[in-house]
Every structure is written in structure tokens, then in C-alpha cells.
Amino acid sequence: AQTVTQSQPEMSVQEAETVTLSCTYDTSESDYYLFWYKQPPSRQMILVIRQEAYKQQNATENRFSVNFQKAAKSFSLKISDSQLGDAAMYFCAYRRNRDDKIIFGKGTRLHILP
Amino acid sequence: DAGVIQSPRHEVTEMGQEVTLRCKPISGHNSLFWYRQTMMRGLELLIYFNNNVPIDDSGMPEDRFSAKMPNASFSTLKIQPSEPRDSAVYFCASSTGLQEQYFGPGTRLTVT
């Protein structure tokens, strides 16, 4: 069965600094998608970034980038120039290509220190 | 696009009452998902539909929970009778099936 593990329940970073959130997953599939979702205090789940497993190039969205290590089954999220609005719960998620379901990790709560 | 629409945003009810949560997916999306989020259990998938057909309801806690999708633009999640342990935030999400899911704003349910 596929699993997604986020080993850091909480993290803090100084405003304007860079922070990396860790995620590992377990799968026997070769074709799948990985996602990072953000859930701010408003509760809205917002897609931050998506990575296709067949792509070797790491996905980037403005200040957000990932380090995708397929062999190691690792998918970390780097947030550069952290802003107060980045404070949220971040969920790592996995979906195999032939499935609709997304499997979510338990989340990492990120605090931004002014 | 208006995004996924859920109603009500907040629901407070007494134990034993029936609760109905509603969801309108994004137009054109053919998969719809119902999740429950609590502090203790995190984000749990309850059920999902593809082309209005329930595909996997293994996450539905018990017979008190039921979900329907009578057409491509509407789904309901019903709890009857409700219990205090059902208090949670319930999310609806939709997707085109092979892409990421887009979430609604959630319904915060409190059962007293």
C-alpha cells in the first residue's frame, strides 16, 4: 500500500529565510504524481505545486520549489524568502497515475517568525 | 470559475439530528471526493465518485453516513443520526480524474 510520511509535525522559519519541508513516500509504482498542498488558518486547501514522476526536472512555482529524488522516494518542498502569508499546514500528497485517489501525509505546520 | 462550492459553511446540530452537507464541483470535473478532517485523525477520504458513480466508499465510517451524486453538478453527504464524534471539517474536492484535486472551503460541523 502506498504511504506518505511527513516526519516534521512543526517547523519555524524567520521571515525572508528559506525553509525545507520533508516528505517521503512508499510505492511500487513507477508512474505517479506528487503534490504539496497548503492549508492556511482559513482552512482552504490550496495546491502549491505538482510533480510528475516521469519528469526529472524539479517543479518550481515562484518561491516554491521541490527536490524530487525518485530513487530515494523523497519529495521535499523548499520555500524561499519566506513571508508571513506562508504560515500554514503543508500536506504532501501522492497519486498513482491510474487512480483517482490522493493519499495525504499528516502535514507539517509551518510558523513564520517576524 | 467559482471553484468547488460547499454549503453550509458552518453547521451546529444536536446529537441524533440528521445533517446534510452539499457540494457543487467545478464544472467539467468528473471526479468528486468527500474528506473529513480532525485534529486526531488528520485528513481522511470518506468516499469518491467518478462520473456520478461511487467508486470507493471504504472510508465511510459506518452506516450512519451516506453520500449521493444524482448528477454531475451536485453531491450530498448525509449523517443520520449525528453524534458528537462526527464533529469535524468536511471537505469536498473535485478533479478531472487524472489531475490534482481542487478543494472547497469546507463545512465545519459541530454536533452537541
PDB file of N, CA, C and O in Angstrom, chain B residues 51-85:
ATOM      1  N   ASN B  51     -17.732  10.090 -12.556  1.00  0.00           N
ATOM      2  CA  ASN B  51     -18.903  10.147 -13.441  1.00  0.00           C
ATOM      3  C   ASN B  51     -20.194   9.796 -12.703  1.00  0.00           C
ATOM      4  O   ASN B  51     -21.015   9.009 -13.191  1.00  0.00           O
ATOM      5  N   ASN B  52     -20.315  10.334 -11.512  1.00  0.00           N
ATOM      6  CA  ASN B  52     -21.508  10.228 -10.647  1.00  0.00           C
ATOM      7  C   ASN B  52     -21.663   8.861  -9.994  1.00  0.00           C
ATOM      8  O   ASN B  52     -22.631   8.632  -9.271  1.00  0.00           O
ATOM      9  N   VAL B  53     -20.754   7.956 -10.232  1.00  0.00           N
ATOM     10  CA  VAL B  53     -20.844   6.611  -9.679  1.00  0.00           C
ATOM     11  C   VAL B  53     -19.882   6.474  -8.503  1.00  0.00           C
ATOM     12  O   VAL B  53     -18.698   6.824  -8.633  1.00  0.00           O
ATOM     13  N   PRO B  54     -20.357   5.967  -7.360  1.00  0.00           N
ATOM     14  CA  PRO B  54     -19.429   5.772  -6.232  1.00  0.00           C
ATOM     15  C   PRO B  54     -18.404   4.697  -6.559  1.00  0.00           C
ATOM     16  O   PRO B  54     -18.772   3.579  -6.937  1.00  0.00           O
ATOM     17  N   ILE B  55     -17.140   5.037  -6.422  1.00  0.00           N
ATOM     18  CA  ILE B  55     -16.060   4.117  -6.780  1.00  0.00           C
ATOM     19  C   ILE B  55     -15.467   3.450  -5.539  1.00  0.00           C
ATOM     20  O   ILE B  55     -15.176   2.263  -5.542  1.00  0.00           O
ATOM     21  N   ASP B  56     -15.280   4.219  -4.499  1.00  0.00           N
ATOM     22  CA  ASP B  56     -14.655   3.699  -3.291  1.00  0.00           C
ATOM     23  C   ASP B  56     -15.282   4.373  -2.080  1.00  0.00           C
ATOM     24  O   ASP B  56     -15.107   5.576  -1.893  1.00  0.00           O
ATOM     25  N   ASP B  57     -16.014   3.603  -1.306  1.00  0.00           N
ATOM     26  CA  ASP B  57     -16.617   4.147  -0.086  1.00  0.00           C
ATOM     27  C   ASP B  57     -16.034   3.487   1.155  1.00  0.00           C
ATOM     28  O   ASP B  57     -16.657   3.492   2.221  1.00  0.00           O
ATOM     29  N   SER B  58     -14.855   2.948   1.025  1.00  0.00           N
ATOM     30  CA  SER B  58     -14.251   2.210   2.148  1.00  0.00           C
ATOM     31  C   SER B  58     -13.932   3.114   3.329  1.00  0.00           C
ATOM     32  O   SER B  58     -13.746   2.640   4.441  1.00  0.00           O
ATOM     33  N   GLY B  59     -13.876   4.406   3.095  1.00  0.00           N
ATOM     34  CA  GLY B  59     -13.587   5.331   4.178  1.00  0.00           C
ATOM     35  C   GLY B  59     -14.794   5.805   4.943  1.00  0.00           C
ATOM     36  O   GLY B  59     -14.662   6.485   5.969  1.00  0.00           O
ATOM     37  N   MET B  60     -15.961   5.446   4.498  1.00  0.00           N
ATOM     38  CA  MET B  60     -17.190   5.863   5.190  1.00  0.00           C
ATOM     39  C   MET B  60     -17.214   5.160   6.544  1.00  0.00           C
ATOM     40  O   MET B  60     -17.180   3.922   6.617  1.00  0.00           O
ATOM     41  N   PRO B  61     -17.314   5.944   7.625  1.00  0.00           N
ATOM     42  CA  PRO B  61     -17.135   5.348   8.960  1.00  0.00           C
ATOM     43  C   PRO B  61     -18.148   4.259   9.296  1.00  0.00           C
ATOM     44  O   PRO B  61     -17.781   3.249   9.867  1.00  0.00           O
ATOM     45  N   GLU B  62     -19.374   4.451   8.991  1.00  0.00           N
ATOM     46  CA  GLU B  62     -20.401   3.480   9.365  1.00  0.00           C
ATOM     47  C   GLU B  62     -21.686   3.808   8.627  1.00  0.00           C
ATOM     48  O   GLU B  62     -21.754   4.759   7.847  1.00  0.00           O
ATOM     49  N   ASP B  63     -22.689   3.003   8.887  1.00  0.00           N
ATOM     50  CA  ASP B  63     -23.937   3.136   8.147  1.00  0.00           C
ATOM     51  C   ASP B  63     -24.649   4.459   8.381  1.00  0.00           C
ATOM     52  O   ASP B  63     -25.555   4.809   7.624  1.00  0.00           O
ATOM     53  N   ARG B  64     -24.247   5.188   9.359  1.00  0.00           N
ATOM     54  CA  ARG B  64     -24.897   6.471   9.602  1.00  0.00           C
ATOM     55  C   ARG B  64     -24.534   7.489   8.515  1.00  0.00           C
ATOM     56  O   ARG B  64     -25.199   8.504   8.357  1.00  0.00           O
ATOM     57  N   PHE B  65     -23.466   7.193   7.791  1.00  0.00           N
ATOM     58  CA  PHE B  65     -23.003   8.086   6.736  1.00  0.00           C
ATOM     59  C   PHE B  65     -23.455   7.556   5.379  1.00  0.00           C
ATOM     60  O   PHE B  65     -23.332   6.358   5.095  1.00  0.00           O
ATOM     61  N   SER B  66     -23.951   8.465   4.550  1.00  0.00           N
ATOM     62  CA  SER B  66     -24.295   8.095   3.179  1.00  0.00           C
ATOM     63  C   SER B  66     -24.000   9.277   2.273  1.00  0.00           C
ATOM     64  O   SER B  66     -24.047  10.430   2.688  1.00  0.00           O
ATOM     65  N   ALA B  67     -23.666   8.974   1.030  1.00  0.00           N
ATOM     66  CA  ALA B  67     -23.367  10.026   0.058  1.00  0.00           C
ATOM     67  C   ALA B  67     -24.038   9.688  -1.255  1.00  0.00           C
ATOM     68  O   ALA B  67     -24.150   8.523  -1.631  1.00  0.00           O
ATOM     69  N   LYS B  68     -24.455  10.750  -1.937  1.00  0.00           N
ATOM     70  CA  LYS B  68     -25.088  10.584  -3.236  1.00  0.00           C
ATOM     71  C   LYS B  68     -24.551  11.611  -4.209  1.00  0.00           C
ATOM     72  O   LYS B  68     -24.097  12.686  -3.812  1.00  0.00           O
ATOM     73  N   MET B  69     -24.633  11.266  -5.460  1.00  0.00           N
ATOM     74  CA  MET B  69     -24.296  12.220  -6.514  1.00  0.00           C
ATOM     75  C   MET B  69     -25.306  12.033  -7.633  1.00  0.00           C
ATOM     76  O   MET B  69     -25.076  11.252  -8.571  1.00  0.00           O
ATOM     77  N   PRO B  70     -26.447  12.681  -7.552  1.00  0.00           N
ATOM     78  CA  PRO B  70     -27.526  12.468  -8.516  1.00  0.00           C
ATOM     79  C   PRO B  70     -27.214  12.992  -9.912  1.00  0.00           C
ATOM     80  O   PRO B  70     -27.806  12.507 -10.889  1.00  0.00           O
ATOM     81  N   ASN B  71     -26.299  13.971  -9.991  1.00  0.00           N
ATOM     82  CA  ASN B  71     -25.889  14.461 -11.298  1.00  0.00           C
ATOM     83  C   ASN B  71     -24.485  15.033 -11.201  1.00  0.00           C
ATOM     84  O   ASN B  71     -23.886  15.087 -10.108  1.00  0.00           O
ATOM     85  N   ALA B  72     -23.961  15.446 -12.329  1.00  0.00           N
ATOM     86  CA  ALA B  72     -22.552  15.867 -12.391  1.00  0.00           C
ATOM     87  C   ALA B  72     -22.277  17.151 -11.638  1.00  0.00           C
ATOM     88  O   ALA B  72     -21.107  17.507 -11.428  1.00  0.00           O
ATOM     89  N   SER B  73     -23.304  17.864 -11.217  1.00  0.00           N
ATOM     90  CA  SER B  73     -23.068  19.160 -10.596  1.00  0.00           C
ATOM     91  C   SER B  73     -23.510  19.223  -9.138  1.00  0.00           C
ATOM     92  O   SER B  73     -23.576  20.312  -8.551  1.00  0.00           O
ATOM     93  N   PHE B  74     -23.780  18.079  -8.520  1.00  0.00           N
ATOM     94  CA  PHE B  74     -24.277  18.144  -7.156  1.00  0.00           C
ATOM     95  C   PHE B  74     -24.031  16.829  -6.419  1.00  0.00           C
ATOM     96  O   PHE B  74     -24.242  15.745  -6.960  1.00  0.00           O
ATOM     97  N   SER B  75     -23.610  16.965  -5.168  1.00  0.00           N
ATOM     98  CA  SER B  75     -23.428  15.798  -4.316  1.00  0.00           C
ATOM     99  C   SER B  75     -23.810  16.156  -2.889  1.00  0.00           C
ATOM    100  O   SER B  75     -23.701  17.315  -2.474  1.00  0.00           O
ATOM    101  N   THR B  76     -24.269  15.157  -2.155  1.00  0.00           N
ATOM    102  CA  THR B  76     -24.592  15.344  -0.748  1.00  0.00           C
ATOM    103  C   THR B  76     -23.916  14.282   0.097  1.00  0.00           C
ATOM    104  O   THR B  76     -23.693  13.156  -0.346  1.00  0.00           O
ATOM    105  N   LEU B  77     -23.590  14.680   1.311  1.00  0.00           N
ATOM    106  CA  LEU B  77     -23.105  13.763   2.337  1.00  0.00           C
ATOM    107  C   LEU B  77     -24.061  13.903   3.516  1.00  0.00           C
ATOM    108  O   LEU B  77     -24.235  15.006   4.035  1.00  0.00           O
ATOM    109  N   LYS B  78     -24.665  12.784   3.887  1.00  0.00           N
ATOM    110  CA  LYS B  78     -25.675  12.819   4.934  1.00  0.00           C
ATOM    111  C   LYS B  78     -25.215  12.002   6.122  1.00  0.00           C
ATOM    112  O   LYS B  78     -24.637  10.907   5.960  1.00  0.00           O
ATOM    113  N   ILE B  79     -25.482  12.520   7.301  1.00  0.00           N
ATOM    114  CA  ILE B  79     -25.195  11.806   8.542  1.00  0.00           C
ATOM    115  C   ILE B  79     -26.505  11.703   9.311  1.00  0.00           C
ATOM    116  O   ILE B  79     -27.136  12.711   9.634  1.00  0.00           O
ATOM    117  N   GLN B  80     -26.918  10.485   9.574  1.00  0.00           N
ATOM    118  CA  GLN B  80     -28.177  10.260  10.258  1.00  0.00           C
ATOM    119  C   GLN B  80     -28.131   8.960  11.048  1.00  0.00           C
ATOM    120  O   GLN B  80     -28.008   7.892  10.452  1.00  0.00           O
ATOM    121  N   PRO B  81     -28.235   9.022  12.371  1.00  0.00           N
ATOM    122  CA  PRO B  81     -28.257  10.205  13.222  1.00  0.00           C
ATOM    123  C   PRO B  81     -26.846  10.704  13.518  1.00  0.00           C
ATOM    124  O   PRO B  81     -25.895   9.918  13.526  1.00  0.00           O
ATOM    125  N   SER B  82     -26.710  11.978  13.741  1.00  0.00           N
ATOM    126  CA  SER B  82     -25.395  12.545  14.018  1.00  0.00           C
ATOM    127  C   SER B  82     -24.986  12.291  15.474  1.00  0.00           C
ATOM    128  O   SER B  82     -25.846  12.149  16.357  1.00  0.00           O
ATOM    129  N   GLU B  83     -23.676  12.217  15.709  1.00  0.00           N
ATOM    130  CA  GLU B  83     -23.122  12.016  17.034  1.00  0.00           C
ATOM    131  C   GLU B  83     -22.011  13.042  17.265  1.00  0.00           C
ATOM    132  O   GLU B  83     -21.412  13.536  16.306  1.00  0.00           O
ATOM    133  N   PRO B  84     -21.711  13.343  18.529  1.00  0.00           N
ATOM    134  CA  PRO B  84     -20.654  14.329  18.811  1.00  0.00           C
ATOM    135  C   PRO B  84     -19.318  13.995  18.154  1.00  0.00           C
ATOM    136  O   PRO B  84     -18.593  14.894  17.736  1.00  0.00           O
ATOM    137  N   ARG B  85     -19.003  12.720  18.018  1.00  0.00           N
ATOM    138  CA  ARG B  85     -17.714  12.333  17.426  1.00  0.00           C
ATOM    139  C   ARG B  85     -17.677  12.603  15.921  1.00  0.00           C
ATOM    140  O   ARG B  85     -16.627  12.448  15.289  1.00  0.00           O
TER     141      ARG B  85
END
